[in-house]
Tab-separated table of C-alpha atoms and ligand atoms in Angstrom:
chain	number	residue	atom	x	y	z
A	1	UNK	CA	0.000	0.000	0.000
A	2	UNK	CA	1.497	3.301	-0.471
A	3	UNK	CA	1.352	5.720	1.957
A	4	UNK	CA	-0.368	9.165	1.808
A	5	UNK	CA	-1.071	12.266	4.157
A	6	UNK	CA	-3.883	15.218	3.099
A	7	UNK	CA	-3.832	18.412	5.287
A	8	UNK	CA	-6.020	21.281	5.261
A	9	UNK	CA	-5.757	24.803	3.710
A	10	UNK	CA	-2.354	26.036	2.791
A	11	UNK	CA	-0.329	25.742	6.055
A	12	UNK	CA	-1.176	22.423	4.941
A	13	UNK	CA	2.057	21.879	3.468
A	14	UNK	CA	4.107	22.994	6.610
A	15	UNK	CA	2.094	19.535	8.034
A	16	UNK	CA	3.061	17.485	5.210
A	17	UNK	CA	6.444	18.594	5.029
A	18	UNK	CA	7.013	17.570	8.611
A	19	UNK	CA	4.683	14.157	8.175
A	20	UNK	CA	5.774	12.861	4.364
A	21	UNK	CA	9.291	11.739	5.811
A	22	UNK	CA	7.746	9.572	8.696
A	23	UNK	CA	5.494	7.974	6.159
A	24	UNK	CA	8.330	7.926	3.776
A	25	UNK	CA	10.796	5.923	6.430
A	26	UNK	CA	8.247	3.255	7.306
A	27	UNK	CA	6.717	5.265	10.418
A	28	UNK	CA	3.114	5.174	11.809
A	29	UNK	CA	0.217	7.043	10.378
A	30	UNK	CA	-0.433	8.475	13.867
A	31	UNK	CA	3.754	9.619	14.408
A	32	UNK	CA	2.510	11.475	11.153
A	33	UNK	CA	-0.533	13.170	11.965
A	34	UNK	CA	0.677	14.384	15.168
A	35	UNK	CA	3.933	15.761	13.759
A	36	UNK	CA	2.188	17.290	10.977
A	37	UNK	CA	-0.333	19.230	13.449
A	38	UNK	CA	2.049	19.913	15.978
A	39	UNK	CA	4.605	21.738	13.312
A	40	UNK	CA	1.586	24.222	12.055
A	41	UNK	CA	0.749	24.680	15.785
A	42	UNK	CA	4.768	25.689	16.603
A	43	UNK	CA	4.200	27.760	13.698
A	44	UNK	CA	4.019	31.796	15.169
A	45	UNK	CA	2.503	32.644	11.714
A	46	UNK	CA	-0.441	30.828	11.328
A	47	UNK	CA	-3.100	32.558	13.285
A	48	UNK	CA	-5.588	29.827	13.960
A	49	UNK	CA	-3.451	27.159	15.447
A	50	UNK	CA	-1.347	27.153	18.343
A	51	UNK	CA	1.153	29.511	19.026
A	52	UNK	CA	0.443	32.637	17.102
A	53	UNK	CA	-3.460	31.374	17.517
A	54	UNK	CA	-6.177	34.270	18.068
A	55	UNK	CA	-7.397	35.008	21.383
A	56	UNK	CA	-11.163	34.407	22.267
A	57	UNK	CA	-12.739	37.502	22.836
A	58	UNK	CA	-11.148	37.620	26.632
A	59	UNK	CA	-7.562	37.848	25.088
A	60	UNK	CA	-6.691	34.190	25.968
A	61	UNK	CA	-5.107	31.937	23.546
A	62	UNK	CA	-7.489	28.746	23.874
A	63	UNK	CA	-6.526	25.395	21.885
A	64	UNK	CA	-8.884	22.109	20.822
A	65	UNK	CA	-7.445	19.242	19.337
A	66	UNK	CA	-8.155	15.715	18.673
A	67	UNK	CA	-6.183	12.383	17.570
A	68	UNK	CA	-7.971	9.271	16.478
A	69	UNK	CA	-7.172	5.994	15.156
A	70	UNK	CA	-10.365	4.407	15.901
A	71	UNK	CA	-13.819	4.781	18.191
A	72	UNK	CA	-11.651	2.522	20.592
A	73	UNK	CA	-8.265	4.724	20.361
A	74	UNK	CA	-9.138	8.605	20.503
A	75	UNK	CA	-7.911	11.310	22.918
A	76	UNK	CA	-9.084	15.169	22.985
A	77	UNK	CA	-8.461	18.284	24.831
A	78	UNK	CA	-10.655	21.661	24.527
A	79	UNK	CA	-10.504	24.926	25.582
A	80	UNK	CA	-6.411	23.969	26.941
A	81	UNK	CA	-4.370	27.201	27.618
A	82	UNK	CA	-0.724	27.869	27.885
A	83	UNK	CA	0.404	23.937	26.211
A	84	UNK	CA	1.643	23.686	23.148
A	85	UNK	CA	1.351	20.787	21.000
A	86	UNK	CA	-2.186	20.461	21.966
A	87	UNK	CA	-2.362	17.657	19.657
A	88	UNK	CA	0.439	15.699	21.853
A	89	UNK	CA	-1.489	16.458	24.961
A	90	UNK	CA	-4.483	14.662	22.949
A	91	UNK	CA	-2.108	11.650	22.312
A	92	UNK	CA	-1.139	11.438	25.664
A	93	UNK	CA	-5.143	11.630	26.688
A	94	UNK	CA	-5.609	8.525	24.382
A	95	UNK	CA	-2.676	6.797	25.575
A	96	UNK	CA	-2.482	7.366	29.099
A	97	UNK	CA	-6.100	7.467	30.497
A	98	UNK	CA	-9.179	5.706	29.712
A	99	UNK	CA	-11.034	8.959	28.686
A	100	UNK	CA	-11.615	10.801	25.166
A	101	UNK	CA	-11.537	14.608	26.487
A	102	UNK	CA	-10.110	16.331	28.755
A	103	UNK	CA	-10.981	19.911	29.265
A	104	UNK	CA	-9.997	23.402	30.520
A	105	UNK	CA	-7.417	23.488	33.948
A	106	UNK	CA	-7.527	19.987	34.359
A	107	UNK	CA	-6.703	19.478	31.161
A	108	UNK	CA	-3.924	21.939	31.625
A	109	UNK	CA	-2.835	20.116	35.028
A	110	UNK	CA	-2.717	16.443	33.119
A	111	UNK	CA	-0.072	17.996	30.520
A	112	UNK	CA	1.751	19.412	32.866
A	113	UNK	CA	2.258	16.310	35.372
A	114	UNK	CA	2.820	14.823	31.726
A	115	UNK	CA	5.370	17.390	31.507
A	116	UNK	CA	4.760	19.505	29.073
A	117	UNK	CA	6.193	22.938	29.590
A	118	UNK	CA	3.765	26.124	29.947
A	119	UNK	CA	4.462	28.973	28.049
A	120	UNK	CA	2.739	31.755	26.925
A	121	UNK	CA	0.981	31.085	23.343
A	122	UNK	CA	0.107	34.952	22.797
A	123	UNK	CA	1.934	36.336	19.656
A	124	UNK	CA	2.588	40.146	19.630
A	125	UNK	CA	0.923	40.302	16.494
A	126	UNK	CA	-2.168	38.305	17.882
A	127	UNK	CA	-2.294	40.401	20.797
A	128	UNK	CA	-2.571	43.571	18.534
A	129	UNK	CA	-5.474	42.190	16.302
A	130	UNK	CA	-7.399	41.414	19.714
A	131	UNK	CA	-6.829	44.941	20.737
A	132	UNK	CA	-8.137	46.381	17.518
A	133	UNK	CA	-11.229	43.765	17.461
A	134	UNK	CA	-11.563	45.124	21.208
A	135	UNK	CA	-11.531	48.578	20.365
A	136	UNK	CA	-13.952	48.383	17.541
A	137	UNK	CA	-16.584	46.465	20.787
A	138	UNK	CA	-15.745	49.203	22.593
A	139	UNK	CA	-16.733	52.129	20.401
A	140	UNK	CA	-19.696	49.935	19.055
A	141	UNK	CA	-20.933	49.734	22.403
A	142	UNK	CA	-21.270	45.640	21.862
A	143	UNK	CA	-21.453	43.167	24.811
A	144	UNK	CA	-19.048	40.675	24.875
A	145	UNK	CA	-21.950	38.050	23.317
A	146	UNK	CA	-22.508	40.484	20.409
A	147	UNK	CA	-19.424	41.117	19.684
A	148	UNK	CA	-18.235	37.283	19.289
A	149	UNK	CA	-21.116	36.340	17.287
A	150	UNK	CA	-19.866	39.337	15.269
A	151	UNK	CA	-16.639	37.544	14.644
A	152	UNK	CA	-17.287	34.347	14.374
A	153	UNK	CA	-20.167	34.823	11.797
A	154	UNK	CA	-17.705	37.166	9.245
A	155	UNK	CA	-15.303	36.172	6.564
A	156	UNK	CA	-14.389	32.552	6.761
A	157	UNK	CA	-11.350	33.556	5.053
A	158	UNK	CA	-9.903	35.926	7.797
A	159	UNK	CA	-10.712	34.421	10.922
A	160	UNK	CA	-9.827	31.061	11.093
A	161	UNK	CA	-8.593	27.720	10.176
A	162	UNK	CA	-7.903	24.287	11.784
A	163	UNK	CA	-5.094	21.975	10.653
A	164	UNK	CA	-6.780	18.937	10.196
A	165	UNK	CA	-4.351	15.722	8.664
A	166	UNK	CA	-5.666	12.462	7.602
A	167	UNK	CA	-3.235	10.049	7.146
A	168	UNK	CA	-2.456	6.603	5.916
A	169	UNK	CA	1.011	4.596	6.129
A	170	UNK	CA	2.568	1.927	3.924
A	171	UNK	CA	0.771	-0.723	6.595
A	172	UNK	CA	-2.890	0.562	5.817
A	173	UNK	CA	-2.910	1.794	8.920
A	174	UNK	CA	-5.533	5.143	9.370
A	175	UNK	CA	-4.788	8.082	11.746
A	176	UNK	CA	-6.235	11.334	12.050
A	177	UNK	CA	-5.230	14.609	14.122
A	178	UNK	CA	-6.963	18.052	14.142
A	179	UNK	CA	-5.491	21.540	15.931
A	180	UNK	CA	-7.125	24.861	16.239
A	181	UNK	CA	-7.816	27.806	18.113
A	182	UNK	CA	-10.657	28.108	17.282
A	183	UNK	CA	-12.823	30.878	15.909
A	184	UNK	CA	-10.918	34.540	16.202
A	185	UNK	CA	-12.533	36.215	19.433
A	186	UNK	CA	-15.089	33.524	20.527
A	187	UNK	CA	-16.949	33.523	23.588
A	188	UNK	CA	-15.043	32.844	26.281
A	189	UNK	CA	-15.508	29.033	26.958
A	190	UNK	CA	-16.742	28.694	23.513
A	191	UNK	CA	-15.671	24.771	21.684
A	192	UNK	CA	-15.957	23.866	18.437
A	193	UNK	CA	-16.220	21.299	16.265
A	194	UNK	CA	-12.746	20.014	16.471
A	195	UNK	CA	-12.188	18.101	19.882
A	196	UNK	CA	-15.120	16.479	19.575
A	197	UNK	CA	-15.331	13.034	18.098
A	198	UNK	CA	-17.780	12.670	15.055
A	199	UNK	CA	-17.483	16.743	14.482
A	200	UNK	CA	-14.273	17.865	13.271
A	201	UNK	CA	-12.473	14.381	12.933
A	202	UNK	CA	-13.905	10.360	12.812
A	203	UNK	CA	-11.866	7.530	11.811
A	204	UNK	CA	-13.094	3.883	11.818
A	205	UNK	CA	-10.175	1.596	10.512
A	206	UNK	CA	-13.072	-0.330	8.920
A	207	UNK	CA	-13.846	2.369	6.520
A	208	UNK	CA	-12.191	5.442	6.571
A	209	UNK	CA	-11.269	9.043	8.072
A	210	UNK	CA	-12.817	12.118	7.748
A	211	UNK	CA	-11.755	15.240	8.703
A	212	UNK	CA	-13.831	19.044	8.692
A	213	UNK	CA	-13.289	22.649	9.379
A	214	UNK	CA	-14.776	25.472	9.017
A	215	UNK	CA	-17.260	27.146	11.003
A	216	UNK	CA	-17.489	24.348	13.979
A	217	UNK	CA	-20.930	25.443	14.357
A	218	UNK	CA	-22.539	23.860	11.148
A	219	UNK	CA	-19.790	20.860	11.490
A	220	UNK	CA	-21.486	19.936	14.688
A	221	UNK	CA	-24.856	20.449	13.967
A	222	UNK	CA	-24.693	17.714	11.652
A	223	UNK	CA	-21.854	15.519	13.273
A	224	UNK	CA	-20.321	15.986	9.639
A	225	UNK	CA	-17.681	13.724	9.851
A	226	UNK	CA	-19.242	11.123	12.053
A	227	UNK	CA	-21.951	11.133	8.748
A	228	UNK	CA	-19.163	11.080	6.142
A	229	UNK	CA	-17.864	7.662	7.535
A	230	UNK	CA	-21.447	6.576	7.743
A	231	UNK	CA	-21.784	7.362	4.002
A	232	UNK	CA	-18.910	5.592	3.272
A	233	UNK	CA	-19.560	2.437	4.829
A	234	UNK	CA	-22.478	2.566	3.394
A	235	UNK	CA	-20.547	2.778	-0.279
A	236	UNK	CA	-20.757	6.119	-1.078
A	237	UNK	CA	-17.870	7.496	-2.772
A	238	UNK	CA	-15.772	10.331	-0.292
A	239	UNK	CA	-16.613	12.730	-2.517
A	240	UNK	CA	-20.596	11.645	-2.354
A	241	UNK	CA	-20.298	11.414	1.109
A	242	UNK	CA	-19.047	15.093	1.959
A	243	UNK	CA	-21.654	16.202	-0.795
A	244	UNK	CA	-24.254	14.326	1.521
A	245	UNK	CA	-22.458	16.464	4.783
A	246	UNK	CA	-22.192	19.524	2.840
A	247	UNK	CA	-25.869	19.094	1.483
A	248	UNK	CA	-27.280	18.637	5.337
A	249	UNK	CA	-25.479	21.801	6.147
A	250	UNK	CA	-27.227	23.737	3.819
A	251	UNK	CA	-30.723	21.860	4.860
A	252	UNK	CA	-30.453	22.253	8.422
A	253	UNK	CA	-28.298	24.969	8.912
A	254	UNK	CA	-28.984	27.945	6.752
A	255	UNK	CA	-25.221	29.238	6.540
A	256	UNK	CA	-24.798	32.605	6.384
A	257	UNK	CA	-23.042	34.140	3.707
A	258	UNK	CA	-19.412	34.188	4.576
A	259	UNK	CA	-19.693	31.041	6.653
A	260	UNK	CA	-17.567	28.167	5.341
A	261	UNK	CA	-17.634	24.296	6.245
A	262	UNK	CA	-14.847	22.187	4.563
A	263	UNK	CA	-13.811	18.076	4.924
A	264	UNK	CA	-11.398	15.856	3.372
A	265	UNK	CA	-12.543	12.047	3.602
A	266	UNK	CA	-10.182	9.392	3.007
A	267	UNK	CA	-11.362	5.444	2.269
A	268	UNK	CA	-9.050	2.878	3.635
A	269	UNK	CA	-8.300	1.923	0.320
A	270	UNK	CA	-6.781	5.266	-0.318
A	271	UNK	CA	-9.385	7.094	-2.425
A	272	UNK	CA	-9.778	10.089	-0.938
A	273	UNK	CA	-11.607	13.208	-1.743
A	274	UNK	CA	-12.182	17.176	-0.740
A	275	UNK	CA	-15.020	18.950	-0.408
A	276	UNK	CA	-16.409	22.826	0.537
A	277	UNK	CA	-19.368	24.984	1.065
A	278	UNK	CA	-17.680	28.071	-0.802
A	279	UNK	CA	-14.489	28.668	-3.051
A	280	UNK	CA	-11.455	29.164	-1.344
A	281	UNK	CA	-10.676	25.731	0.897
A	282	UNK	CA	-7.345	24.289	-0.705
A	283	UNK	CA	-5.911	20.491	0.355
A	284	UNK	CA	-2.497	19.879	0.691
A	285	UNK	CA	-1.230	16.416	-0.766
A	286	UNK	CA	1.676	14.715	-0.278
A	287	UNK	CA	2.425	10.791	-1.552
A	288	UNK	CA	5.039	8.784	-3.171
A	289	UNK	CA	3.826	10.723	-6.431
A	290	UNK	CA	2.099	14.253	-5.677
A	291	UNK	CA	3.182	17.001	-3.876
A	292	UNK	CA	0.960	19.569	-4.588
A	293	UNK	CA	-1.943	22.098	-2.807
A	294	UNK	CA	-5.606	21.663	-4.443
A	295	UNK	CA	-9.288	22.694	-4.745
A	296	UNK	CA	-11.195	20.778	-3.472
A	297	UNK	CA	-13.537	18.476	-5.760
A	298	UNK	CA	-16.402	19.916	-4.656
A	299	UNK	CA	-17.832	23.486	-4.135
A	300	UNK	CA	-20.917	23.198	-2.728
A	301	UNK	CA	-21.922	27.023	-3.630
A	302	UNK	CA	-19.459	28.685	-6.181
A	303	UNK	CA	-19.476	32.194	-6.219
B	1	SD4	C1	-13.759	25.747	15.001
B	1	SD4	N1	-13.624	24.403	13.043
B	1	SD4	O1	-13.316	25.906	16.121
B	1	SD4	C2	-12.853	25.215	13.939
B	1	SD4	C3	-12.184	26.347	13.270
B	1	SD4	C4	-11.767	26.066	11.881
B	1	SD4	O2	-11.331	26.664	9.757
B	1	SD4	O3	-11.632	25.028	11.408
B	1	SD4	N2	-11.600	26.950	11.048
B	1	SD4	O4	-14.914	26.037	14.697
């Protein structure tokens, strides 16, 4: 089998730089997918993801993340401050403890006995955009409340982004890992789509892996990628199965304009496919013979 990783948007290459060679040497789909998140979320320039992330609309960097190699092997942490990579705390939730998620403090006090080392994830330049998006609150008179739905209804193309990385190795073997700081300026205590199993990642070894972002809102309304697999076991094609996620979004959710939901679904026999509500979602590819950043098959609504 050859081996394959698929990252989202264009800091997807930075993951599939980082994951290709452990595919490439023989190494684990899951070494991969949490190497590949963890190097975007070292990354100080990508804004949405770990150090360098947006604040929520209290000024604190907050981090989700999830790895998964099966319903029976999956580890999460949400709203985690001050650890970076989240997606390594997630790993050592999976590995180490008999939960999925792990959240807030606690979650913060299990990666530090696991000794991880705290440090402080807010960027100058991060701490500048919250002061303008705080200023603008101020002189609109907006609560806090109105002020976050604000942001995290506006351009889809400014605000955020989650690495999400589907992987498989030359075994066959699945993995999945997804990173994020979720939408710019949330509510305090706000969680998305991305830590939570069946949201913003599934992956049954049975079938296949799919992974979402976007605004977690409409992910989770519709446990998008929890349905993808669903589709697929049921024989859709990937690319019929995020038309079927992308389809219930539109049915159930009524999007507004600027708000964009995105997956990549990969079939354990390595067809794979991308798919978005709106134009702009890219997919980062790397395998023995592409290396290359994409549309995505589908767009649900071109503009
Ligand atoms: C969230 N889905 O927290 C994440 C953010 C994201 O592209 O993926 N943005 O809602």
């Amino acid at each position: 089998m050859s081996a394959l990783i698929l990252s989202t948007w264009h800091f997807g290459r930075i993951a599939n730089v980082t994951g290709w060679p452990i595919l490439e040497n023989g190494g684990s789909a899951l070494d991969a997918v949490e190497r590949a998140c963890a190097a975007v979320e070292e990354d100080p320039e990508v804004t949405s993801v770990g150090y360098g992330g947006f604040p929520d609309a209290s000024g604190e960097v907050t981090l989700d993340a999830l790895i998964m190699v099966a319903p029976s092997r999956c580890g999460a942490v949400a709203c985690l401050r001050g650890f970076i990579p989240a997606i390594s705390v997630a790993r050592r939730v999976m590995e180490k403890t008999s939960h999925v998620l792990l959240v807030g403090p606690k979650a913060e006090e299990f990666a530090a006995a696991e000794g991880f080392t705290r440090r402080d994830l807010l960027t100058d330049r991060a701490r500048r955009a919250w002061e303008e998006w705080k200023g603008r609150q101020n002189r609109q008179g907006q609560t806090a409340a109105e002020a976050s739905v604000a942001s995290t209804t506006a351009d889809s193309r400014s605000n955020h982004d989650t690495i999400g990385v589907l992987a498989q190795d030359a075994a066959g073997n699945l993995a999945g890992g997804c990173s994020t700081s979720g939408l710019a300026f949330k509510l305090p205590g706000r969680v998305g789509d991305s830590p939570i199993i069946g949201h913003g990642l599934y992956v049954d070894p049975d079938v296949g892996a799919a992974v979402g972002t976007g605004h977690g809102e409409l992910i989770m309304r519709v446990c998008g990628t929890f349905l993808i697999v669903e589709e697929m076991r049921q024989g859709k094609l990937p690319k019929d199965a995020i038309r079927t996620a992308l389809q219930r979004i539109a049915d159930v959710c009524h999007p507004l304009p600027k708000q964009q939901a995105a997956f990549i679904a990969l079939r354990k026999d390595g067809l794979w496919a991308a798919g978005a509500l709106r134009p702009a979602f890219q997919v980062a590819i790397r395998s023995p013979t592409e290396d290359d950043l994409l549309a995505p098959q589908i767009v649900f609504w071109p503009e």
